[in-house]
Amino acid sequence: MARRVLVIGLDCAAPELLFDRWLDELPALRALTRRGRHGVLRSCDPPITVPAWACMTSSRDPGALGVYGFRNRPGHDDYGLALADSRAIHAPRLWDILSGRGRPTVAVGVPPTWPVQEIDGAMVSCFLTPDTRAHRYTHPADLAPQLEALVGEYVVDVPFRTDDKDRLLADIEDMTDRRFRVAAHLLETRPWDLFFLVEIGTDRMHHGFWRFIDPEHRLHEPGHRLEGAMLDYYRRVDRRLGELVERAGEDTAVLVVSDHGAMRMDGGVCVNEWLRREGYLVLHDEPATPRPLRPEDVDWRRTTAWGEGGYYCRLFVNVAGREREGAVAPAALDRVCDDLRAGLQAIEDHEGRPMPDPTVAHAGEELYGERAGVCPDLLVYFGGLHWRSIGLVGTGSLHRLENDTGPDDANHAPDGLYVIAGDGVAPGPGAPRSLLDVAPTILELLGEPVPGAMQGTTLL
Ligand SMILES: [Zn+2]
């Protein structure tokens, strides 16, 4: 089959915004939904960018990949975390599979593709790229100067946790504009059967501007001059998306996908402070000021469990014979997890009210068949993810309304979205699907066999 597939990934794009609220304002997206099918695309657990795109492009869940977050524990003998980049993904991704079959891929900005990979085709690495001026971020290497001749400096990401919203808006618009210009250029000048673009600006808009579009956000100000900024941004993205679809031609199947959705964030729960109060975590000294939990500060012999901060909490039990200075008998692990779960689920909000949605604490074995690498003992979604996890100790309180890493309005929601249009796609409403279904769908559209290790099923 000579068919080609164009994938436009909009990081964090939420079905309730793009389908329910703004579809009539986004003509290119609306046209695709009428030609094909659209629906909810369930993210992985956790619904976090780096594992989610890796799962989508490999059709393996985080347990199979051994990647449980933006950062991971490298081993049980190590209490710290290390960043997961492209080197952490050992399962073949779409372009690895297609490279062996003489079907070139162009991949732009797909997390995690830093460090950049040698593939059959072209690659521009993702938002994890530390500095495009100091590091190679394209394959082939001589692609970078061509792109820079076109758009000037290529921008992989913007610092989005800032109160300077006007600056942030301008920076995101500028970054997105450059990326879509680069994409349009590659789409027309490079051979490809699969073109996979991910725009991270949509995610940055949600984290920076959610307060302006959500009346339930605690910082919402009706009539604020930035109220329309997010929709205006999506209109720009929609125009760019329409241009790419048009340039790709009619024989190209098109998917628009997101790795997770978005929701308002109410604040953060200081999980390690809670563990300390409940006697699960013991430090050598009382911190004088709030600070990150450092392994050397922990009295491991008297510590049962510790947690990590982030949009969700990874909670680890300090198991004897497994952790370096383990203190919990392996036979007690299940009971400790049950006790932790009951306590975590009873945590109330900062005003002593129930959490907006229930706190859920999943054990690793409930989520994944295989648990490669170091799987957290519990994945905790505070308040149904309306509250994030704060790993600091010495905060003096269980709750923080201000984010420890800078202003951030939104958390990730489990429901992302998909739109699929092309020959062989029956139009009509689409059932909720999993992001694991995306890679098998693309291979089937391309007439390629789907590897048996892929966990999803085709959307067709
Ligand atoms: Zn994301």
Tab-separated table of C-alpha atoms and ligand atoms in Angstrom:
chain	number	residue	atom	x	y	z
A	1	MET	CA	0.000	0.000	0.000
A	2	ALA	CA	1.239	3.442	-0.870
A	3	ARG	CA	-0.834	5.183	1.711
A	4	ARG	CA	0.640	7.830	3.980
A	5	VAL	CA	-0.332	8.881	7.499
A	6	LEU	CA	-0.119	12.363	8.998
A	7	VAL	CA	-0.354	12.545	12.806
A	8	ILE	CA	-0.775	15.915	14.479
A	9	GLY	CA	-0.273	15.585	18.224
A	10	LEU	CA	-1.595	18.396	20.400
A	11	ASP	CA	-0.103	17.845	23.819
A	12	CYS	CA	-2.750	18.021	26.563
A	13	ALA	CA	-5.624	18.845	24.164
A	14	ALA	CA	-8.859	18.242	26.058
A	15	PRO	CA	-12.030	16.838	24.440
A	16	GLU	CA	-14.296	19.093	26.490
A	17	LEU	CA	-12.574	22.166	25.008
A	18	LEU	CA	-11.945	21.126	21.409
A	19	PHE	CA	-15.042	18.978	20.817
A	20	ASP	CA	-17.667	20.268	23.238
A	21	ARG	CA	-16.864	23.947	23.595
A	22	TRP	CA	-14.884	25.258	20.616
A	23	LEU	CA	-15.364	22.909	17.670
A	24	ASP	CA	-17.396	25.482	15.704
A	25	GLU	CA	-14.507	27.949	16.081
A	26	LEU	CA	-11.974	25.479	14.667
A	27	PRO	CA	-12.953	24.808	11.034
A	28	ALA	CA	-10.063	22.514	10.102
A	29	LEU	CA	-10.603	20.266	13.103
A	30	ARG	CA	-14.359	20.325	12.555
A	31	ALA	CA	-13.922	19.271	8.916
A	32	LEU	CA	-11.828	16.292	10.032
A	33	THR	CA	-14.429	15.244	12.595
A	34	ARG	CA	-17.082	15.319	9.841
A	35	ARG	CA	-14.948	13.321	7.403
A	36	GLY	CA	-13.978	10.736	9.992
A	37	ARG	CA	-14.442	9.739	13.581
A	38	HIS	CA	-13.577	11.402	16.851
A	39	GLY	CA	-13.747	10.589	20.514
A	40	VAL	CA	-11.972	10.327	23.823
A	41	LEU	CA	-8.478	8.842	23.857
A	42	ARG	CA	-7.708	7.493	27.313
A	43	SER	CA	-4.192	8.229	28.478
A	44	CYS	CA	-1.962	5.797	30.298
A	45	ASP	CA	-1.439	5.691	34.074
A	46	PRO	CA	0.047	8.072	34.945
A	47	PRO	CA	-1.308	10.565	32.363
A	48	ILE	CA	2.063	12.239	31.983
A	49	THR	CA	3.650	13.520	28.770
A	50	VAL	CA	6.844	11.467	28.470
A	51	PRO	CA	5.410	8.029	29.241
A	52	ALA	CA	2.173	8.841	27.368
A	53	TRP	CA	3.770	9.642	23.989
A	54	ALA	CA	6.182	6.733	24.434
A	55	CYS	CA	3.200	4.438	25.089
A	56	MET	CA	1.302	5.850	22.130
A	57	THR	CA	4.164	5.368	19.668
A	58	SER	CA	5.097	1.866	20.923
A	59	SER	CA	1.664	0.532	22.021
A	60	ARG	CA	3.159	-0.630	25.321
A	61	ASP	CA	1.999	0.612	28.719
A	62	PRO	CA	4.317	2.217	31.294
A	63	GLY	CA	4.775	-1.136	33.060
A	64	ALA	CA	6.010	-2.785	29.866
A	65	LEU	CA	8.252	0.201	29.093
A	66	GLY	CA	9.452	0.548	32.703
A	67	VAL	CA	8.798	4.302	32.504
A	68	TYR	CA	6.434	5.590	35.188
A	69	GLY	CA	6.892	9.325	34.906
A	70	PHE	CA	8.977	12.221	33.714
A	71	ARG	CA	11.566	10.940	36.157
A	72	ASN	CA	12.170	7.365	37.277
A	73	ARG	CA	14.090	5.495	39.903
A	74	PRO	CA	17.058	3.904	38.118
A	75	GLY	CA	17.208	0.965	40.567
A	76	HIS	CA	15.924	-0.261	43.941
A	77	ASP	CA	19.318	0.450	45.475
A	78	ASP	CA	18.891	4.106	44.527
A	79	TYR	CA	16.474	6.367	46.418
A	80	GLY	CA	16.706	9.195	43.854
A	81	LEU	CA	15.121	9.771	40.456
A	82	ALA	CA	16.629	10.212	37.000
A	83	LEU	CA	15.117	11.900	33.951
A	84	ALA	CA	13.594	9.537	31.363
A	85	ASP	CA	14.635	10.516	27.830
A	86	SER	CA	14.651	8.599	24.541
A	87	ARG	CA	17.355	6.257	25.881
A	88	ALA	CA	14.868	4.960	28.480
A	89	ILE	CA	12.520	3.604	25.776
A	90	HIS	CA	13.716	0.159	24.725
A	91	ALA	CA	10.575	-1.053	22.955
A	92	PRO	CA	10.448	-0.341	19.207
A	93	ARG	CA	8.483	2.800	18.345
A	94	LEU	CA	6.674	3.393	15.061
A	95	TRP	CA	9.704	4.820	13.271
A	96	ASP	CA	11.915	1.948	14.448
A	97	ILE	CA	9.453	-0.535	12.967
A	98	LEU	CA	9.018	1.407	9.718
A	99	SER	CA	12.755	2.081	9.309
A	100	GLY	CA	13.342	-1.633	8.725
A	101	ARG	CA	10.773	-1.675	5.962
A	102	GLY	CA	11.934	1.187	3.782
A	103	ARG	CA	9.091	3.452	4.831
A	104	PRO	CA	10.498	6.771	5.998
A	105	THR	CA	9.182	8.730	8.968
A	106	VAL	CA	9.411	12.435	9.693
A	107	ALA	CA	9.066	12.971	13.471
A	108	VAL	CA	8.967	16.486	14.921
A	109	GLY	CA	8.811	17.141	18.659
A	110	VAL	CA	7.497	13.722	19.740
A	111	PRO	CA	8.384	13.114	23.427
A	112	PRO	CA	10.768	11.590	24.250
A	113	THR	CA	12.996	11.926	21.177
A	114	TRP	CA	15.910	13.550	22.919
A	115	PRO	CA	18.664	12.466	22.296
A	116	VAL	CA	17.685	12.401	18.635
A	117	GLN	CA	17.621	8.987	16.923
A	118	GLU	CA	19.065	7.789	13.631
A	119	ILE	CA	15.974	6.744	11.727
A	120	ASP	CA	15.027	6.191	8.111
A	121	GLY	CA	13.692	9.686	7.521
A	122	ALA	CA	14.121	12.862	9.534
A	123	MET	CA	13.733	13.747	13.198
A	124	VAL	CA	13.611	16.985	15.175
A	125	SER	CA	13.917	16.242	18.882
A	126	CYS	CA	11.383	17.117	21.574
A	127	PHE	CA	10.946	19.576	24.463
A	128	LEU	CA	13.514	17.668	26.550
A	129	THR	CA	16.315	19.011	24.326
A	130	PRO	CA	18.529	21.039	26.688
A	131	ASP	CA	19.818	23.673	24.252
A	132	THR	CA	19.478	23.588	20.485
A	133	ARG	CA	22.511	25.861	20.087
A	134	ALA	CA	24.806	23.525	22.015
A	135	HIS	CA	23.398	20.091	21.115
A	136	ARG	CA	22.516	18.215	18.005
A	137	TYR	CA	18.736	18.085	17.822
A	138	THR	CA	18.074	16.907	14.274
A	139	HIS	CA	18.604	13.809	12.219
A	140	PRO	CA	20.272	14.178	9.832
A	141	ALA	CA	22.611	16.672	11.500
A	142	ASP	CA	22.659	19.010	8.504
A	143	LEU	CA	18.928	19.516	8.826
A	144	ALA	CA	19.374	21.950	11.740
A	145	PRO	CA	21.009	24.764	9.704
A	146	GLN	CA	18.325	24.387	7.027
A	147	LEU	CA	15.587	24.802	9.606
A	148	GLU	CA	17.350	27.745	11.209
A	149	ALA	CA	17.656	29.428	7.810
A	150	LEU	CA	13.906	29.105	7.603
A	151	VAL	CA	12.739	30.175	11.098
A	152	GLY	CA	15.805	31.442	12.974
A	153	GLU	CA	16.415	29.715	16.281
A	154	TYR	CA	14.322	26.561	16.647
A	155	VAL	CA	12.426	26.624	19.966
A	156	VAL	CA	11.687	23.300	21.675
A	157	ASP	CA	9.878	24.682	24.739
A	158	VAL	CA	9.181	27.788	26.797
A	159	PRO	CA	9.474	28.315	30.575
A	160	PHE	CA	5.757	28.312	31.355
A	161	ARG	CA	5.613	28.642	35.147
A	162	THR	CA	5.643	32.421	35.222
A	163	ASP	CA	3.346	35.272	36.255
A	164	ASP	CA	4.284	37.254	33.158
A	165	LYS	CA	1.333	35.976	31.126
A	166	ASP	CA	1.727	38.409	28.237
A	167	ARG	CA	5.286	37.330	27.692
A	168	LEU	CA	4.347	33.676	28.034
A	169	LEU	CA	1.563	34.018	25.462
A	170	ALA	CA	3.896	35.687	22.987
A	171	ASP	CA	6.567	33.040	23.565
A	172	ILE	CA	4.153	30.127	23.088
A	173	GLU	CA	2.672	31.646	19.923
A	174	ASP	CA	6.130	32.241	18.533
A	175	MET	CA	7.319	28.707	19.375
A	176	THR	CA	4.235	27.096	17.836
A	177	ASP	CA	4.527	29.232	14.737
A	178	ARG	CA	8.147	28.170	14.214
A	179	ARG	CA	7.334	24.496	14.753
A	180	PHE	CA	4.472	24.472	12.249
A	181	ARG	CA	6.586	26.306	9.679
A	182	VAL	CA	9.318	23.705	10.145
A	183	ALA	CA	6.699	20.948	9.858
A	184	ALA	CA	5.259	22.394	6.644
A	185	HIS	CA	8.759	22.628	5.184
A	186	LEU	CA	9.641	19.018	6.083
A	187	LEU	CA	6.284	17.776	4.864
A	188	GLU	CA	7.005	19.145	1.407
A	189	THR	CA	10.744	18.539	1.122
A	190	ARG	CA	11.376	15.165	2.804
A	191	PRO	CA	10.135	11.743	1.768
A	192	TRP	CA	7.763	10.248	4.328
A	193	ASP	CA	5.090	7.623	4.762
A	194	LEU	CA	4.508	8.594	8.388
A	195	PHE	CA	4.638	12.229	9.474
A	196	PHE	CA	4.339	12.590	13.274
A	197	LEU	CA	4.278	16.106	14.736
A	198	VAL	CA	3.739	16.976	18.400
A	199	GLU	CA	3.078	20.555	19.472
A	200	ILE	CA	3.845	21.151	23.170
A	201	GLY	CA	2.456	24.730	23.117
A	202	THR	CA	-1.088	23.482	23.745
A	203	ASP	CA	0.062	21.946	27.030
A	204	ARG	CA	1.900	25.127	28.008
A	205	MET	CA	-1.234	27.199	27.262
A	206	HIS	CA	-3.290	25.028	29.611
A	207	HIS	CA	-0.761	25.227	32.441
A	208	GLY	CA	-0.396	28.981	31.982
A	209	PHE	CA	-3.911	30.142	31.080
A	210	TRP	CA	-6.461	27.667	32.492
A	211	ARG	CA	-7.605	30.185	35.128
A	212	PHE	CA	-8.979	32.444	32.393
A	213	ILE	CA	-11.295	29.846	30.826
A	214	ASP	CA	-12.523	27.940	33.877
A	215	PRO	CA	-15.033	29.687	36.181
A	216	GLU	CA	-14.310	27.055	38.848
A	217	HIS	CA	-10.619	27.925	39.024
A	218	ARG	CA	-9.827	29.759	42.257
A	219	LEU	CA	-7.926	32.454	40.331
A	220	HIS	CA	-10.643	32.959	37.696
A	221	GLU	CA	-11.495	36.602	37.010
A	222	PRO	CA	-14.597	37.062	34.852
A	223	GLY	CA	-13.993	39.439	31.980
A	224	HIS	CA	-10.214	39.328	32.257
A	225	ARG	CA	-8.524	40.679	29.129
A	226	LEU	CA	-6.792	37.307	28.622
A	227	GLU	CA	-10.061	35.366	28.698
A	228	GLY	CA	-9.977	34.856	24.930
A	229	ALA	CA	-6.262	34.090	24.669
A	230	MET	CA	-6.596	30.325	24.718
A	231	LEU	CA	-9.303	30.183	22.056
A	232	ASP	CA	-7.344	32.613	19.884
A	233	TYR	CA	-4.316	30.367	20.247
A	234	TYR	CA	-6.343	27.305	19.239
A	235	ARG	CA	-7.636	29.200	16.191
A	236	ARG	CA	-4.019	29.744	15.135
A	237	VAL	CA	-3.199	26.091	15.709
A	238	ASP	CA	-6.287	25.113	13.728
A	239	ARG	CA	-5.226	27.246	10.750
A	240	ARG	CA	-1.774	25.659	10.803
A	241	LEU	CA	-3.276	22.207	11.183
A	242	GLY	CA	-5.529	22.836	8.177
A	243	GLU	CA	-2.526	23.893	6.077
A	244	LEU	CA	-0.663	20.693	6.915
A	245	VAL	CA	-3.683	18.521	6.099
A	246	GLU	CA	-4.118	20.294	2.786
A	247	ARG	CA	-0.449	20.021	1.839
A	248	ALA	CA	-0.373	16.330	2.774
A	249	GLY	CA	-2.887	15.557	0.023
A	250	GLU	CA	-6.039	13.528	-0.211
A	251	ASP	CA	-4.399	10.106	-0.175
A	252	THR	CA	-3.081	10.788	3.333
A	253	ALA	CA	-4.928	9.507	6.385
A	254	VAL	CA	-4.955	12.078	9.207
A	255	LEU	CA	-4.976	11.593	12.961
A	256	VAL	CA	-5.197	14.378	15.525
A	257	VAL	CA	-4.365	13.022	18.976
A	258	SER	CA	-3.497	14.144	22.467
A	259	ASP	CA	-1.540	12.333	25.152
A	260	HIS	CA	-3.900	13.350	28.001
A	261	GLY	CA	-6.402	16.086	28.760
A	262	ALA	CA	-6.402	18.936	31.227
A	263	MET	CA	-8.298	20.081	34.326
A	264	ARG	CA	-8.090	22.909	36.818
A	265	MET	CA	-5.569	22.467	39.600
A	266	ASP	CA	-6.641	23.543	43.094
A	267	GLY	CA	-3.322	23.168	44.887
A	268	GLY	CA	-0.829	20.630	46.127
A	269	VAL	CA	-0.692	18.041	48.892
A	270	CYS	CA	2.638	17.820	50.710
A	271	VAL	CA	2.770	14.054	50.686
A	272	ASN	CA	6.011	13.704	52.613
A	273	GLU	CA	4.730	16.002	55.355
A	274	TRP	CA	1.679	13.747	55.612
A	275	LEU	CA	3.902	10.657	55.755
A	276	ARG	CA	5.948	12.289	58.509
A	277	ARG	CA	2.864	13.166	60.551
A	278	GLU	CA	1.562	9.637	60.238
A	279	GLY	CA	4.909	8.158	61.276
A	280	TYR	CA	5.772	6.588	57.930
A	281	LEU	CA	8.727	8.852	57.153
A	282	VAL	CA	11.421	9.875	59.639
A	283	LEU	CA	14.085	12.541	59.031
A	284	HIS	CA	17.326	12.975	60.960
A	285	ASP	CA	16.553	16.658	61.616
A	286	GLU	CA	13.600	18.987	61.429
A	287	PRO	CA	14.055	21.150	58.285
A	288	ALA	CA	14.308	24.851	59.146
A	289	THR	CA	12.798	25.847	55.803
A	290	PRO	CA	10.893	23.964	53.091
A	291	ARG	CA	13.253	21.895	50.996
A	292	PRO	CA	13.223	18.869	48.697
A	293	LEU	CA	13.403	15.474	50.338
A	294	ARG	CA	17.028	14.374	50.061
A	295	PRO	CA	17.889	10.687	50.607
A	296	GLU	CA	20.692	11.660	53.003
A	297	ASP	CA	18.200	13.455	55.284
A	298	VAL	CA	16.070	10.346	55.804
A	299	ASP	CA	16.463	7.932	58.700
A	300	TRP	CA	15.858	4.944	56.451
A	301	ARG	CA	15.969	2.359	59.236
A	302	ARG	CA	12.857	3.973	60.750
A	303	THR	CA	11.158	4.907	57.461
A	304	THR	CA	8.278	2.943	55.954
A	305	ALA	CA	7.516	4.987	52.836
A	306	TRP	CA	8.325	8.159	50.933
A	307	GLY	CA	6.722	10.018	48.048
A	308	GLU	CA	7.708	12.082	45.032
A	309	GLY	CA	6.200	15.355	43.883
A	310	GLY	CA	4.681	16.015	40.487
A	311	TYR	CA	1.242	16.130	38.914
A	312	TYR	CA	0.618	12.800	40.677
A	313	CYS	CA	2.498	11.050	43.474
A	314	ARG	CA	4.776	8.062	43.142
A	315	LEU	CA	4.893	6.440	46.527
A	316	PHE	CA	7.502	3.858	47.425
A	317	VAL	CA	7.620	1.515	50.406
A	318	ASN	CA	11.054	1.000	51.951
A	319	VAL	CA	11.186	-2.797	51.706
A	320	ALA	CA	13.892	-4.839	53.472
A	321	GLY	CA	16.007	-6.778	50.985
A	322	ARG	CA	14.748	-4.602	48.116
A	323	GLU	CA	15.660	-1.030	49.030
A	324	ARG	CA	19.241	-0.310	50.056
A	325	GLU	CA	18.294	0.367	53.682
A	326	GLY	CA	14.911	-1.295	53.669
A	327	ALA	CA	12.909	-1.413	56.902
A	328	VAL	CA	9.575	-3.086	55.992
A	329	ALA	CA	9.356	-6.888	55.922
A	330	PRO	CA	8.391	-8.000	52.393
A	331	ALA	CA	5.444	-9.959	53.811
A	332	ALA	CA	4.041	-6.713	55.240
A	333	LEU	CA	4.092	-4.814	51.946
A	334	ASP	CA	0.443	-5.402	51.019
A	335	ARG	CA	-0.826	-4.451	54.462
A	336	VAL	CA	1.319	-1.291	54.509
A	337	CYS	CA	-0.029	-0.321	51.080
A	338	ASP	CA	-3.611	-0.861	52.260
A	339	ASP	CA	-3.004	1.309	55.330
A	340	LEU	CA	-1.366	4.004	53.219
A	341	ARG	CA	-4.242	3.959	50.755
A	342	ALA	CA	-6.857	4.344	53.465
A	343	GLY	CA	-4.964	7.268	54.979
A	344	LEU	CA	-4.276	9.011	51.661
A	345	GLN	CA	-7.896	8.698	50.571
A	346	ALA	CA	-9.030	10.371	53.805
A	347	ILE	CA	-6.920	13.525	53.238
A	348	GLU	CA	-9.196	16.569	53.017
A	349	ASP	CA	-8.648	19.856	51.234
A	350	HIS	CA	-7.074	22.949	52.834
A	351	GLU	CA	-10.420	23.964	54.371
A	352	GLY	CA	-11.209	20.563	55.833
A	353	ARG	CA	-13.697	19.664	53.103
A	354	PRO	CA	-13.688	16.443	51.097
A	355	MET	CA	-11.440	16.510	48.037
A	356	PRO	CA	-13.250	17.664	44.828
A	357	ASP	CA	-12.986	14.145	43.451
A	358	PRO	CA	-11.874	11.095	45.418
A	359	THR	CA	-8.168	10.532	45.879
A	360	VAL	CA	-7.202	7.303	44.150
A	361	ALA	CA	-4.134	5.259	45.035
A	362	HIS	CA	-3.415	2.509	42.523
A	363	ALA	CA	-1.039	-0.329	43.291
A	364	GLY	CA	1.346	-1.067	40.428
A	365	GLU	CA	0.016	-4.594	39.969
A	366	GLU	CA	-3.529	-3.287	39.468
A	367	LEU	CA	-2.413	-1.135	36.554
A	368	TYR	CA	0.173	-3.183	34.720
A	369	GLY	CA	0.634	-6.818	33.735
A	370	GLU	CA	4.373	-6.405	33.491
A	371	ARG	CA	6.297	-4.078	35.813
A	372	ALA	CA	9.702	-3.442	34.279
A	373	GLY	CA	12.262	-1.230	36.011
A	374	VAL	CA	11.261	0.224	39.382
A	375	CYS	CA	7.477	0.479	39.549
A	376	PRO	CA	6.048	2.714	42.299
A	377	ASP	CA	4.227	0.770	45.001
A	378	LEU	CA	1.359	3.274	44.766
A	379	LEU	CA	0.415	5.855	42.148
A	380	VAL	CA	-1.637	8.490	43.942
A	381	TYR	CA	-4.003	10.929	42.208
A	382	PHE	CA	-4.924	13.481	44.855
A	383	GLY	CA	-8.484	14.794	44.554
A	384	GLY	CA	-8.905	13.035	41.218
A	385	LEU	CA	-5.839	15.013	40.030
A	386	HIS	CA	-7.275	18.411	41.002
A	387	TRP	CA	-4.442	18.451	43.538
A	388	ARG	CA	-0.844	17.792	42.660
A	389	SER	CA	1.790	16.131	44.819
A	390	ILE	CA	4.429	18.212	46.557
A	391	GLY	CA	7.535	16.370	47.689
A	392	LEU	CA	8.965	19.151	49.894
A	393	VAL	CA	9.563	18.629	53.598
A	394	GLY	CA	9.484	21.345	56.253
A	395	THR	CA	6.472	23.128	54.714
A	396	GLY	CA	4.659	23.241	58.046
A	397	SER	CA	1.347	22.352	56.389
A	398	LEU	CA	-0.219	19.569	54.367
A	399	HIS	CA	-1.561	21.875	51.677
A	400	ARG	CA	-0.062	24.493	49.439
A	401	LEU	CA	-2.137	26.636	47.126
A	402	GLU	CA	0.953	28.123	45.533
A	403	ASN	CA	2.825	25.647	43.414
A	404	ASP	CA	6.334	24.808	44.621
A	405	THR	CA	7.729	24.907	41.086
A	406	GLY	CA	6.056	28.181	40.018
A	407	PRO	CA	2.586	29.279	38.892
A	408	ASP	CA	0.685	26.426	37.255
A	409	ASP	CA	-3.079	26.509	36.637
A	410	ALA	CA	-3.797	23.036	35.316
A	411	ASN	CA	-3.203	19.389	35.968
A	412	HIS	CA	-3.415	16.553	33.464
A	413	ALA	CA	-6.731	14.737	33.029
A	414	PRO	CA	-6.861	11.084	31.954
A	415	ASP	CA	-9.048	11.776	28.912
A	416	GLY	CA	-7.299	13.056	25.806
A	417	LEU	CA	-8.812	13.034	22.318
A	418	TYR	CA	-8.534	11.531	18.863
A	419	VAL	CA	-9.777	12.406	15.407
A	420	ILE	CA	-9.151	9.995	12.542
A	421	ALA	CA	-10.028	10.664	8.918
A	422	GLY	CA	-9.113	8.893	5.701
A	423	ASP	CA	-10.133	6.173	3.270
A	424	GLY	CA	-11.340	3.110	5.136
A	425	VAL	CA	-12.386	5.106	8.213
A	426	ALA	CA	-16.138	4.869	8.679
A	427	PRO	CA	-17.482	8.297	9.666
A	428	GLY	CA	-19.578	8.683	12.768
A	429	PRO	CA	-19.203	9.076	16.506
A	430	GLY	CA	-16.230	7.251	17.963
A	431	ALA	CA	-16.158	5.166	21.123
A	432	PRO	CA	-13.615	6.025	23.828
A	433	ARG	CA	-10.299	4.389	22.935
A	434	SER	CA	-6.871	3.963	24.493
A	435	LEU	CA	-3.703	5.699	23.342
A	436	LEU	CA	-2.258	2.191	23.008
A	437	ASP	CA	-4.548	1.828	19.955
A	438	VAL	CA	-2.821	4.582	17.957
A	439	ALA	CA	0.311	2.719	16.800
A	440	PRO	CA	-1.548	-0.414	15.571
A	441	THR	CA	-3.955	1.889	13.715
A	442	ILE	CA	-1.124	3.679	11.952
A	443	LEU	CA	0.544	0.415	10.942
A	444	GLU	CA	-2.737	-0.922	9.592
A	445	LEU	CA	-3.342	2.283	7.616
A	446	LEU	CA	0.133	1.854	6.142
A	447	GLY	CA	-0.590	-1.789	5.283
A	448	GLU	CA	2.121	-2.997	7.642
A	449	PRO	CA	1.784	-5.952	10.041
A	450	VAL	CA	1.133	-5.114	13.692
A	451	PRO	CA	3.737	-6.681	16.019
A	452	GLY	CA	2.212	-9.142	18.482
A	453	ALA	CA	3.809	-7.350	21.443
A	454	MET	CA	1.711	-4.245	20.827
A	455	GLN	CA	-0.991	-4.002	23.495
A	456	GLY	CA	-3.570	-1.935	21.612
A	457	THR	CA	-6.021	-2.742	18.854
A	458	THR	CA	-6.695	-0.830	15.670
A	459	LEU	CA	-9.178	2.038	15.600
A	460	LEU	CA	-10.319	1.134	12.085
B	1	ZN	ZN	1.485	15.975	27.700
